[in-house]
JSON list of C-alpha atoms and ligand atoms in Angstrom, two decimals:
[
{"chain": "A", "resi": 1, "resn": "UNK", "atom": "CA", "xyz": [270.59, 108.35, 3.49]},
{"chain": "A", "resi": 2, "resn": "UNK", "atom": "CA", "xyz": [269.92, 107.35, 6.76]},
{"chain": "A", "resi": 3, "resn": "UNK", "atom": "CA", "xyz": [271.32, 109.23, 9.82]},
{"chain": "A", "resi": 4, "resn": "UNK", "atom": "CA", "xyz": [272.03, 108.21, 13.23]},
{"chain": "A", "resi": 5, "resn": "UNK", "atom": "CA", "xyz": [272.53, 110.95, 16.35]},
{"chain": "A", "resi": 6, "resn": "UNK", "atom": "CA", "xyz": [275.01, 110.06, 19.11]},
{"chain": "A", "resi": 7, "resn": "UNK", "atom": "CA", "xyz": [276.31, 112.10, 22.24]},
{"chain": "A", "resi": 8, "resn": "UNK", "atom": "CA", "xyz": [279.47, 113.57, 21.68]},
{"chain": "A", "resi": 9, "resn": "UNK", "atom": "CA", "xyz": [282.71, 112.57, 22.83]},
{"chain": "A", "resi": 10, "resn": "UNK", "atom": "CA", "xyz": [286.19, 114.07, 23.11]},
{"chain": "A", "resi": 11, "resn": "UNK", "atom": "CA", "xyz": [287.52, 112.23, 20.17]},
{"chain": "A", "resi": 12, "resn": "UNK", "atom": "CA", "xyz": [284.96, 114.98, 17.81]},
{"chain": "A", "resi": 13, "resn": "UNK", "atom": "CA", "xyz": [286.48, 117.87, 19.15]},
{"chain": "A", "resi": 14, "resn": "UNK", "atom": "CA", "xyz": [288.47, 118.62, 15.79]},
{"chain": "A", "resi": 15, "resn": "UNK", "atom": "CA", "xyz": [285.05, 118.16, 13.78]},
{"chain": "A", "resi": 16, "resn": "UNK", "atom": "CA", "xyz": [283.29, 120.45, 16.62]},
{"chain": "A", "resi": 17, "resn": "UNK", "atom": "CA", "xyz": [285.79, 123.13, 15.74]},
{"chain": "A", "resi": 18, "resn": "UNK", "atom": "CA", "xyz": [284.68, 122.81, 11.83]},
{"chain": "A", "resi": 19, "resn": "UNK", "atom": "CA", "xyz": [281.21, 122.83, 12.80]},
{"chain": "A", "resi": 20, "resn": "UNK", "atom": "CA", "xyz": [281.85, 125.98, 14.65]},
{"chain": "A", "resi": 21, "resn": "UNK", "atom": "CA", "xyz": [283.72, 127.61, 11.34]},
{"chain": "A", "resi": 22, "resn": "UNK", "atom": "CA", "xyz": [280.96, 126.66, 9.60]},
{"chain": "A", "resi": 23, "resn": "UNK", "atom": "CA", "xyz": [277.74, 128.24, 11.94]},
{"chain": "A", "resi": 24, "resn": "UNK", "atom": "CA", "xyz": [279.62, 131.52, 11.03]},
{"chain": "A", "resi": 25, "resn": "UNK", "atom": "CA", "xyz": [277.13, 133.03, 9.01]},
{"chain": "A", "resi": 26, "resn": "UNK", "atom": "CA", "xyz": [278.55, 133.99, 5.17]},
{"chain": "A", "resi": 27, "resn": "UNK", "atom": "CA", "xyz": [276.59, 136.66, 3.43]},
{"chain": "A", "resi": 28, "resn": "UNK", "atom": "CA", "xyz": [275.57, 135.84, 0.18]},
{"chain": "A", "resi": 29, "resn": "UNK", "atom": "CA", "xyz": [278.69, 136.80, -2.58]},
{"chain": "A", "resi": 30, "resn": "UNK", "atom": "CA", "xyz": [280.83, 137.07, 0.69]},
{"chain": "A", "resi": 31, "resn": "UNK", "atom": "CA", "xyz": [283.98, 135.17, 0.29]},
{"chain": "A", "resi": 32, "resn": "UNK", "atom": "CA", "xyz": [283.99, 132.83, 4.00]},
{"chain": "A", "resi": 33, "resn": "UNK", "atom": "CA", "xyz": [286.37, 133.97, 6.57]},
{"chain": "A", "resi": 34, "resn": "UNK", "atom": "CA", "xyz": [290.01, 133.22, 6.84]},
{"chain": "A", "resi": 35, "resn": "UNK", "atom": "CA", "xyz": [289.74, 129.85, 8.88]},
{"chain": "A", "resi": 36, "resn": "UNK", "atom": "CA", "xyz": [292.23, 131.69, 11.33]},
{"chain": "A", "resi": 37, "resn": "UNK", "atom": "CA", "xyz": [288.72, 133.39, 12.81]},
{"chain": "A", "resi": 38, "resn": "UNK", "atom": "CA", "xyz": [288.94, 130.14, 14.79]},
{"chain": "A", "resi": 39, "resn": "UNK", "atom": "CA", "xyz": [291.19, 132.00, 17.18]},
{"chain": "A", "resi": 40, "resn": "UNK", "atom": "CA", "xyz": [289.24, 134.80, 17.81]},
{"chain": "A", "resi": 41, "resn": "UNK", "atom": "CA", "xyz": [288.65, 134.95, 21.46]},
{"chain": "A", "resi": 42, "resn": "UNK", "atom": "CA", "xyz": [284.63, 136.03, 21.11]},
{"chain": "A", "resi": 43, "resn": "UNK", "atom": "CA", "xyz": [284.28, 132.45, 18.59]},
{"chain": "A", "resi": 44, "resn": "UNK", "atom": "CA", "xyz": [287.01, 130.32, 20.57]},
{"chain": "A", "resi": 45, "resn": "UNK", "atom": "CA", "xyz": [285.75, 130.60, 23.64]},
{"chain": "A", "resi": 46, "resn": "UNK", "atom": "CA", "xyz": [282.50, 128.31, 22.31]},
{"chain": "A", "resi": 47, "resn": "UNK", "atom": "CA", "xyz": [284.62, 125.57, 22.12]},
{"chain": "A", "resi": 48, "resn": "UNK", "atom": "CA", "xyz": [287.89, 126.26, 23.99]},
{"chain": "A", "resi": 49, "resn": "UNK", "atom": "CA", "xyz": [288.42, 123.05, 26.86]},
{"chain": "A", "resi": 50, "resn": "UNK", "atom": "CA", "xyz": [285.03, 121.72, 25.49]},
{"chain": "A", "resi": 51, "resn": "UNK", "atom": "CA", "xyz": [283.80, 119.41, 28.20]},
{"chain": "A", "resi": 52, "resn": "UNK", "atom": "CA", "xyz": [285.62, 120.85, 31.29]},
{"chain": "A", "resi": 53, "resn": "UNK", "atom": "CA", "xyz": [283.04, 122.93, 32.04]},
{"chain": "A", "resi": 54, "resn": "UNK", "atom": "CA", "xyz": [279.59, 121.87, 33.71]},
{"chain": "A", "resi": 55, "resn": "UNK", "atom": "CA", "xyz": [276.75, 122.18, 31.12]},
{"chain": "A", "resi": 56, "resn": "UNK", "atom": "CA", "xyz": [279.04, 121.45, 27.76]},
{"chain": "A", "resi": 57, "resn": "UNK", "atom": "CA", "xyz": [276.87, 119.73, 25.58]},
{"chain": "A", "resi": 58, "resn": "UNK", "atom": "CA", "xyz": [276.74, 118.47, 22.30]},
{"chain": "A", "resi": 59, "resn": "UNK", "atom": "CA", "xyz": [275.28, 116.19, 20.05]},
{"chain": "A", "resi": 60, "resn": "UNK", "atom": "CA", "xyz": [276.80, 114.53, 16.32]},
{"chain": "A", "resi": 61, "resn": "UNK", "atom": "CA", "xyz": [274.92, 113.37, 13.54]},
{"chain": "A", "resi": 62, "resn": "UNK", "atom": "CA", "xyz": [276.20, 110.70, 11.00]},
{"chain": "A", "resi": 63, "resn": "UNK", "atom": "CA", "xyz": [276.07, 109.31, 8.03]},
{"chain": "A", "resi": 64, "resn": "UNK", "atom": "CA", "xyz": [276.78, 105.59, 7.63]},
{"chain": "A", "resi": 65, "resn": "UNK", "atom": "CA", "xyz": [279.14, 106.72, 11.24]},
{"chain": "A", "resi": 66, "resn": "UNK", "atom": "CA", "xyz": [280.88, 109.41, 9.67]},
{"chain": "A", "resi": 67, "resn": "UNK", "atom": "CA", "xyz": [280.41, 113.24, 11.19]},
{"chain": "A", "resi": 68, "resn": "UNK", "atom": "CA", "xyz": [278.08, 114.96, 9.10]},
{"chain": "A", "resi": 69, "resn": "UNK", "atom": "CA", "xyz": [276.23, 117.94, 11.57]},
{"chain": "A", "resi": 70, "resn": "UNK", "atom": "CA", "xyz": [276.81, 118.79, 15.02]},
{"chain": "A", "resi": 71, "resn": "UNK", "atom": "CA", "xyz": [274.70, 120.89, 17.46]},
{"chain": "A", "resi": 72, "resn": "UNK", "atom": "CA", "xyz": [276.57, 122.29, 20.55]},
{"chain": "A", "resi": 73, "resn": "UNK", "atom": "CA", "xyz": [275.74, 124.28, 23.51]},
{"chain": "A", "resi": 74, "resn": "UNK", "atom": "CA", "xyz": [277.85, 125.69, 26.56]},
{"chain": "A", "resi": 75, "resn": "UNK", "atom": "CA", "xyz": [276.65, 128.41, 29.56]},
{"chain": "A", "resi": 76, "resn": "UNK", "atom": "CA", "xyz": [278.74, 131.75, 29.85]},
{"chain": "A", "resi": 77, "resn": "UNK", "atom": "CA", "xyz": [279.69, 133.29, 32.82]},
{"chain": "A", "resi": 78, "resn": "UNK", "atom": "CA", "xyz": [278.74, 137.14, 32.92]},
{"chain": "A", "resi": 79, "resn": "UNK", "atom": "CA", "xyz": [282.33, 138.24, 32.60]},
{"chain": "A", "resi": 80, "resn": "UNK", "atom": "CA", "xyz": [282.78, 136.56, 29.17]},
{"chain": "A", "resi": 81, "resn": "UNK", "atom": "CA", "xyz": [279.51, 136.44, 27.76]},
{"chain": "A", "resi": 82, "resn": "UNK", "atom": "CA", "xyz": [279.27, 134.94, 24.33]},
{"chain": "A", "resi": 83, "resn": "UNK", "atom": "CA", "xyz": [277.31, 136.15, 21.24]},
{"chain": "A", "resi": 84, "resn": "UNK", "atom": "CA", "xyz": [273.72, 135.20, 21.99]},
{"chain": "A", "resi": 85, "resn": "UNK", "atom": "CA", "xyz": [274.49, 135.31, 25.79]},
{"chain": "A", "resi": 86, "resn": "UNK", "atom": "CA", "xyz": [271.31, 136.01, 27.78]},
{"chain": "A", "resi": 87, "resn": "UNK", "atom": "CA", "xyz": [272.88, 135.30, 31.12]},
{"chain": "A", "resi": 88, "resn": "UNK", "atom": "CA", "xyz": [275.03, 132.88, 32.62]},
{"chain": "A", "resi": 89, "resn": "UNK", "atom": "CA", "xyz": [272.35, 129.90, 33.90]},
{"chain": "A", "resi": 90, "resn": "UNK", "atom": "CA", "xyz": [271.17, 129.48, 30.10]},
{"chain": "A", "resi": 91, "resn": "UNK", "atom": "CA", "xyz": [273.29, 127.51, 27.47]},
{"chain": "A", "resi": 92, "resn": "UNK", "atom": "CA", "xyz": [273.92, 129.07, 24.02]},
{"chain": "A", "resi": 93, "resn": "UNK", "atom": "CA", "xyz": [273.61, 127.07, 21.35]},
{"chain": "A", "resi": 94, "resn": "UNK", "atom": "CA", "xyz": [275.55, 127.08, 17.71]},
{"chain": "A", "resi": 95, "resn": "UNK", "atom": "CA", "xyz": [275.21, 124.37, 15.19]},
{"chain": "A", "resi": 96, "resn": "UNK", "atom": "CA", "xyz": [276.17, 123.31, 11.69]},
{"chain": "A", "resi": 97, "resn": "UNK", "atom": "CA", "xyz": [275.55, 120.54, 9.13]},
{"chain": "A", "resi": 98, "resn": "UNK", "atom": "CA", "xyz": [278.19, 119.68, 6.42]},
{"chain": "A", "resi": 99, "resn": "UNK", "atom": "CA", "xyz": [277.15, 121.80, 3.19]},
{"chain": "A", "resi": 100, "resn": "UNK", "atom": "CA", "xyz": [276.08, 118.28, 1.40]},
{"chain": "A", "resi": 101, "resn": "UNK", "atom": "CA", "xyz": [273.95, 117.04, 3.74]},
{"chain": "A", "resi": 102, "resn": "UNK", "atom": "CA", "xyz": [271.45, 120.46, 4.42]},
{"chain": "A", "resi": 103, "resn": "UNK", "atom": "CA", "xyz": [267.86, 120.06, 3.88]},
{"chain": "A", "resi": 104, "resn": "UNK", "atom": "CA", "xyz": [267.65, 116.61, 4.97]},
{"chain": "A", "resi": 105, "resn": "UNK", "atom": "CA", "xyz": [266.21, 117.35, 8.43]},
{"chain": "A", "resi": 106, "resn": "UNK", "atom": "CA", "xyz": [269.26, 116.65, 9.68]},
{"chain": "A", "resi": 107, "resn": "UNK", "atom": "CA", "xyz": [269.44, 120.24, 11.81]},
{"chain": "A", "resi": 108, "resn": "UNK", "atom": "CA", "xyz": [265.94, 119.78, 13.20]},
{"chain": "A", "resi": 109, "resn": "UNK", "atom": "CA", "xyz": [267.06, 116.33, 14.19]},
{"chain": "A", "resi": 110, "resn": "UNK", "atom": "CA", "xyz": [269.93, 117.52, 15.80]},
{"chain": "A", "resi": 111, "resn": "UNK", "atom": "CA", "xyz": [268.42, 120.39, 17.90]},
{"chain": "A", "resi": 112, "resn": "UNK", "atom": "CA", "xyz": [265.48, 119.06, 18.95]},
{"chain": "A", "resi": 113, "resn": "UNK", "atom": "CA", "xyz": [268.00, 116.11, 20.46]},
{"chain": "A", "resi": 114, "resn": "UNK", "atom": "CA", "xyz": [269.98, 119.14, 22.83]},
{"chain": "A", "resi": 115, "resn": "UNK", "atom": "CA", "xyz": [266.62, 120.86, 23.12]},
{"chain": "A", "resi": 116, "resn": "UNK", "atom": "CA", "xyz": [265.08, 117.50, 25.13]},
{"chain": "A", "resi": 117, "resn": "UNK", "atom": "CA", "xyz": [268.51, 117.77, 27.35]},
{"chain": "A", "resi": 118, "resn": "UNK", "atom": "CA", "xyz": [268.14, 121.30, 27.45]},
{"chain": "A", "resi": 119, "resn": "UNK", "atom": "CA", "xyz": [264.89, 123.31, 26.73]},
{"chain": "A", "resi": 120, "resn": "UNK", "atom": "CA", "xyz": [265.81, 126.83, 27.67]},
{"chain": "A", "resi": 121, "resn": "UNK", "atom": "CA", "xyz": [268.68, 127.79, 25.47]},
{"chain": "A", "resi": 122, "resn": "UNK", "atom": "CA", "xyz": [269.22, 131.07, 23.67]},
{"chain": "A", "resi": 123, "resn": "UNK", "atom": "CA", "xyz": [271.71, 131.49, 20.39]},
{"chain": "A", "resi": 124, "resn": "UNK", "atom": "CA", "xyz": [272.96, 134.35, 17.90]},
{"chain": "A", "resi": 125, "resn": "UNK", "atom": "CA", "xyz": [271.72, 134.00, 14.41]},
{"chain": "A", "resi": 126, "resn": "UNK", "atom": "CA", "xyz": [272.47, 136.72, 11.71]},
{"chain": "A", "resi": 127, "resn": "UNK", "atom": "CA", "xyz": [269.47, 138.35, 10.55]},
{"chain": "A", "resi": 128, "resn": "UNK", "atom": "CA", "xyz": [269.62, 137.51, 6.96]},
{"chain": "A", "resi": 129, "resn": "UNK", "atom": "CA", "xyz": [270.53, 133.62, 7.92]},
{"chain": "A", "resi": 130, "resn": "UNK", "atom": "CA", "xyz": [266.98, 132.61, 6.77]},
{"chain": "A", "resi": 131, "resn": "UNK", "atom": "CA", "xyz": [266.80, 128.81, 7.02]},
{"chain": "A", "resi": 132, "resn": "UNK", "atom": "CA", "xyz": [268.22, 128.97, 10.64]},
{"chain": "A", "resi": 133, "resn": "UNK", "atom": "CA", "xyz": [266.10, 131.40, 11.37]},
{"chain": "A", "resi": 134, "resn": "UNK", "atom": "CA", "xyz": [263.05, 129.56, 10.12]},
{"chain": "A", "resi": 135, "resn": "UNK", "atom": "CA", "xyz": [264.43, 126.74, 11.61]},
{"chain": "A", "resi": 136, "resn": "UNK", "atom": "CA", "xyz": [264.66, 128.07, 15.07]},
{"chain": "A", "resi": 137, "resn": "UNK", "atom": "CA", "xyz": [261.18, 129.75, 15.00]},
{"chain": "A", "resi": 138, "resn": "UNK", "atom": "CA", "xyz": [259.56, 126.62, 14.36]},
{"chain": "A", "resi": 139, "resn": "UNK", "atom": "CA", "xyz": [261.47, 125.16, 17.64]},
{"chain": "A", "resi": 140, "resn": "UNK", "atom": "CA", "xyz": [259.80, 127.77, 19.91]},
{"chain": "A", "resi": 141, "resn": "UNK", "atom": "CA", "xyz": [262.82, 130.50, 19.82]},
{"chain": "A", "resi": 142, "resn": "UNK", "atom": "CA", "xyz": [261.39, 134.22, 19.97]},
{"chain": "A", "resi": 143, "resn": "UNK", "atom": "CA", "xyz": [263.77, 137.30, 19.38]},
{"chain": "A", "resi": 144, "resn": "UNK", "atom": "CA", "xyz": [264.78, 138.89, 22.37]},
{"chain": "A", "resi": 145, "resn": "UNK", "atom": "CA", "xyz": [266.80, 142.02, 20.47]},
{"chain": "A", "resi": 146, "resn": "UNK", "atom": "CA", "xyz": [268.90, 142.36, 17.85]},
{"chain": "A", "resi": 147, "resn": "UNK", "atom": "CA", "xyz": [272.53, 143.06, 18.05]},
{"chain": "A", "resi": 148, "resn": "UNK", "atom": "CA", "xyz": [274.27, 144.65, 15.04]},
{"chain": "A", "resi": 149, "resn": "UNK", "atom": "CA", "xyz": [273.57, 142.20, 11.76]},
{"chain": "A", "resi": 150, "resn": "UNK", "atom": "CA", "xyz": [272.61, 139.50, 14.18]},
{"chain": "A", "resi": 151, "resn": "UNK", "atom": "CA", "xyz": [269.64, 138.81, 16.67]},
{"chain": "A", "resi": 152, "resn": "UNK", "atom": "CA", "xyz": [269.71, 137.05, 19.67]},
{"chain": "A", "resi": 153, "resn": "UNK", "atom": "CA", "xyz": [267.28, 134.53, 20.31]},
{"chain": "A", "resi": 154, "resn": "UNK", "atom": "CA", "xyz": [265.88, 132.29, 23.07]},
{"chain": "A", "resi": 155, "resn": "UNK", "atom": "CA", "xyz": [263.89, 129.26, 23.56]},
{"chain": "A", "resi": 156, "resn": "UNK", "atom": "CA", "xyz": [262.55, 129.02, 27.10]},
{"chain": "A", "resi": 157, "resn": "UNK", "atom": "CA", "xyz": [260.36, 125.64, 27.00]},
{"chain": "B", "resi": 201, "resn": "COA", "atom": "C1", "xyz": [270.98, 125.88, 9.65]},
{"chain": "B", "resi": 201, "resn": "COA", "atom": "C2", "xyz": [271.30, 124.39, 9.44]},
{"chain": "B", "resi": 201, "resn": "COA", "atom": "C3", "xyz": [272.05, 123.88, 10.65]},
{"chain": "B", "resi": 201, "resn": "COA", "atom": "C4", "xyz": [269.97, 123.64, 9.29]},
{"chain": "B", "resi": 201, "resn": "COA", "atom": "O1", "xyz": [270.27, 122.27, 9.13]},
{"chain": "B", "resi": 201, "resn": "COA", "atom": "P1", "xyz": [269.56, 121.42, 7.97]},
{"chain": "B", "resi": 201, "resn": "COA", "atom": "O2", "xyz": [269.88, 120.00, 8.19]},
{"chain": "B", "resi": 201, "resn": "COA", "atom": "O3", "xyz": [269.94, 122.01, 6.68]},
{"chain": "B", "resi": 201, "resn": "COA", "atom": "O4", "xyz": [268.02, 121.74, 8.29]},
{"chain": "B", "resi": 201, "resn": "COA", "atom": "P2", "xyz": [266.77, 120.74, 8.13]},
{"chain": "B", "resi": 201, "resn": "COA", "atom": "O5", "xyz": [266.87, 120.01, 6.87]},
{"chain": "B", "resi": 201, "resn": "COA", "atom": "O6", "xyz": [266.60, 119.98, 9.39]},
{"chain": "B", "resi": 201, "resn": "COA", "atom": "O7", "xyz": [265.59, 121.80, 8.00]},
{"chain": "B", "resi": 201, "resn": "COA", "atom": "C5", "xyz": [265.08, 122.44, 9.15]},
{"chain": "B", "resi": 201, "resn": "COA", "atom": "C6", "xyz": [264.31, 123.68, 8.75]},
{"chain": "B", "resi": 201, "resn": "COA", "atom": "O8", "xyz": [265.20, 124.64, 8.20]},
{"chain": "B", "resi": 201, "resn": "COA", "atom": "C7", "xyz": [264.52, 125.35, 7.17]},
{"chain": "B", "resi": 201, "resn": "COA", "atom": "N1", "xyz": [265.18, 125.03, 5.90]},
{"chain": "B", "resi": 201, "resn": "COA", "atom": "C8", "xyz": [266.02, 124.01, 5.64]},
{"chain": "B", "resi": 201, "resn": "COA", "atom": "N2", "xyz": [266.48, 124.10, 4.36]},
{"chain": "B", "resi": 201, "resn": "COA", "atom": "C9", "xyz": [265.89, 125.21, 3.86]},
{"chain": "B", "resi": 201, "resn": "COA", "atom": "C10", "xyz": [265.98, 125.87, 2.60]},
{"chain": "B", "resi": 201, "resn": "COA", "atom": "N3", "xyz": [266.74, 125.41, 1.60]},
{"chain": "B", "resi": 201, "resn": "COA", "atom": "N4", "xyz": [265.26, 127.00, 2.43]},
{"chain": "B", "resi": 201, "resn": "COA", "atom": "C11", "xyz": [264.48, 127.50, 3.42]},
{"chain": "B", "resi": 201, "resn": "COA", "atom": "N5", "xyz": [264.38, 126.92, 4.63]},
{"chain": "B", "resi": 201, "resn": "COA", "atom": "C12", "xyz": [265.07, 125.80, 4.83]},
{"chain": "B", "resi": 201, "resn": "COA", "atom": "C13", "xyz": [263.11, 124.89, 7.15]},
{"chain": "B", "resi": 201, "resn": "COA", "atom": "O9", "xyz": [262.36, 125.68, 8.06]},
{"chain": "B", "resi": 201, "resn": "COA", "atom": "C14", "xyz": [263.27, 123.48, 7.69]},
{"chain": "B", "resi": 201, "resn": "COA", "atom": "O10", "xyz": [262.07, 123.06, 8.24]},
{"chain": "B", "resi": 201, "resn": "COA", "atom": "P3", "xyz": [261.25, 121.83, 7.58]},
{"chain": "B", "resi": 201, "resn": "COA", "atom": "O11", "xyz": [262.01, 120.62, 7.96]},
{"chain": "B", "resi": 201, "resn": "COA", "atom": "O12", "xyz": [259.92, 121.91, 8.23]},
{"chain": "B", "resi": 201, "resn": "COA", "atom": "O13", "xyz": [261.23, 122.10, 6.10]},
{"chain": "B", "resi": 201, "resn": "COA", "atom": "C15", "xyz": [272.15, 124.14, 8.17]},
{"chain": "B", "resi": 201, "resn": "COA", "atom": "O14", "xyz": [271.46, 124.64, 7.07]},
{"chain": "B", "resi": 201, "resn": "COA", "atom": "C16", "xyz": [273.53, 124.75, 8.23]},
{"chain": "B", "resi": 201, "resn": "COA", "atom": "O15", "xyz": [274.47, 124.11, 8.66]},
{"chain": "B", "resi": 201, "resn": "COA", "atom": "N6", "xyz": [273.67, 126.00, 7.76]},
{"chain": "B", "resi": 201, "resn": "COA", "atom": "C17", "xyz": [274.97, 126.66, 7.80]},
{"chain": "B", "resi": 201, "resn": "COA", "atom": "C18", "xyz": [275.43, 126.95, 9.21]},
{"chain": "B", "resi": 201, "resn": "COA", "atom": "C19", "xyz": [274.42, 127.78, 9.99]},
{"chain": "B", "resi": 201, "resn": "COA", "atom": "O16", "xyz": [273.79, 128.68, 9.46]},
{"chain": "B", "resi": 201, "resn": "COA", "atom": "N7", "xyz": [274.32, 127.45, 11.29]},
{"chain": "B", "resi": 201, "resn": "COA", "atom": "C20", "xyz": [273.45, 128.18, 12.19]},
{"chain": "B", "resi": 201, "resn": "COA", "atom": "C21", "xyz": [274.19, 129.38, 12.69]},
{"chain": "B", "resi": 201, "resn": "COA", "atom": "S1", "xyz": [273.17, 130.32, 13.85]}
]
């Protein structure tokens, strides 16, 4: 399998959004969430008008040109701070690749492409979420705190 990366555009907006339902972190035995989560301001507003604001960002990784993993980032302002929000200059990040094409290196790939474009970004990863975790720790992200079942993490350069 050979991948290729390209920059988003607005046409991968519906595979963004099932990227996004699939960074939500599913604890082992868990059935996933309803899909309807998708609405849910606190995980909409990662996507919601993606590309309107300054600083949306995203990257898309395929396989023989079809979607396979995407890695995203956006800045929130202080009044709606996001889920791995450490203030409103630094981008969160949330990614996913499709379940068939993990473990490929596809995800390092993918964030070490948005971490060139931006190198301080923080993100929310659940705590038992051990492959992003190791993932992210071998990227240069340190734990800031931890906030319920999740910690937040950031990656200043
Ligand atoms: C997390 C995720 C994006 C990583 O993408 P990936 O393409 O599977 O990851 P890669 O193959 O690039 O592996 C990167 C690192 O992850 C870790 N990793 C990957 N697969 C692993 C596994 N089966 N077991 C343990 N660690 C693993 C390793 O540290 C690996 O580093 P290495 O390349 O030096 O071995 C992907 O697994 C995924 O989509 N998971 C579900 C959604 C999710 O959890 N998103 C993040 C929410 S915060």
């Amino acid at each position: 399998m050979t991948s290729t990366l390209r920059p988003w555009t607005p046409d991968d907006e519906p595979f963004l959004w099932e990227m996004l339902y699939q960074a939500i972190h599913v604890v082992d035995g868990n059935s996933p969430p309803p899909r309807s989560i998708l609405s849910d301001p606190a995980i909409a507003h990662h996507l919601t008008e993606f590309g309107a604001r300054e600083g949306d960002d995203a990257v898309i990784a395929c396989d023989d040109g079809v979607p396979v993993g995407a890695a995203f980032c956006r800045r929130f302002p202080d009044d709606d701070p996001s889920y791995g929000s450490v203030s409103a200059e630094v981008p969160v990040v949330g990614m996913a690749v499709v379940p068939t094409h993990r473990g490929k290196g596809i995800g390092r790939a993918l964030l070490m492409h948005l971490l060139d474009r931006h190198p301080i970004m923080s993100l929310s990863v659940d705590a038992d979420n051990h492959v992003a975790r190791e993932l992210y720790e071998s990227l240069g992200f340190v734990e800031v705190h931890p906030d319920g079942t999740a910690v937040t993490m950031i990656r200043r350069t």
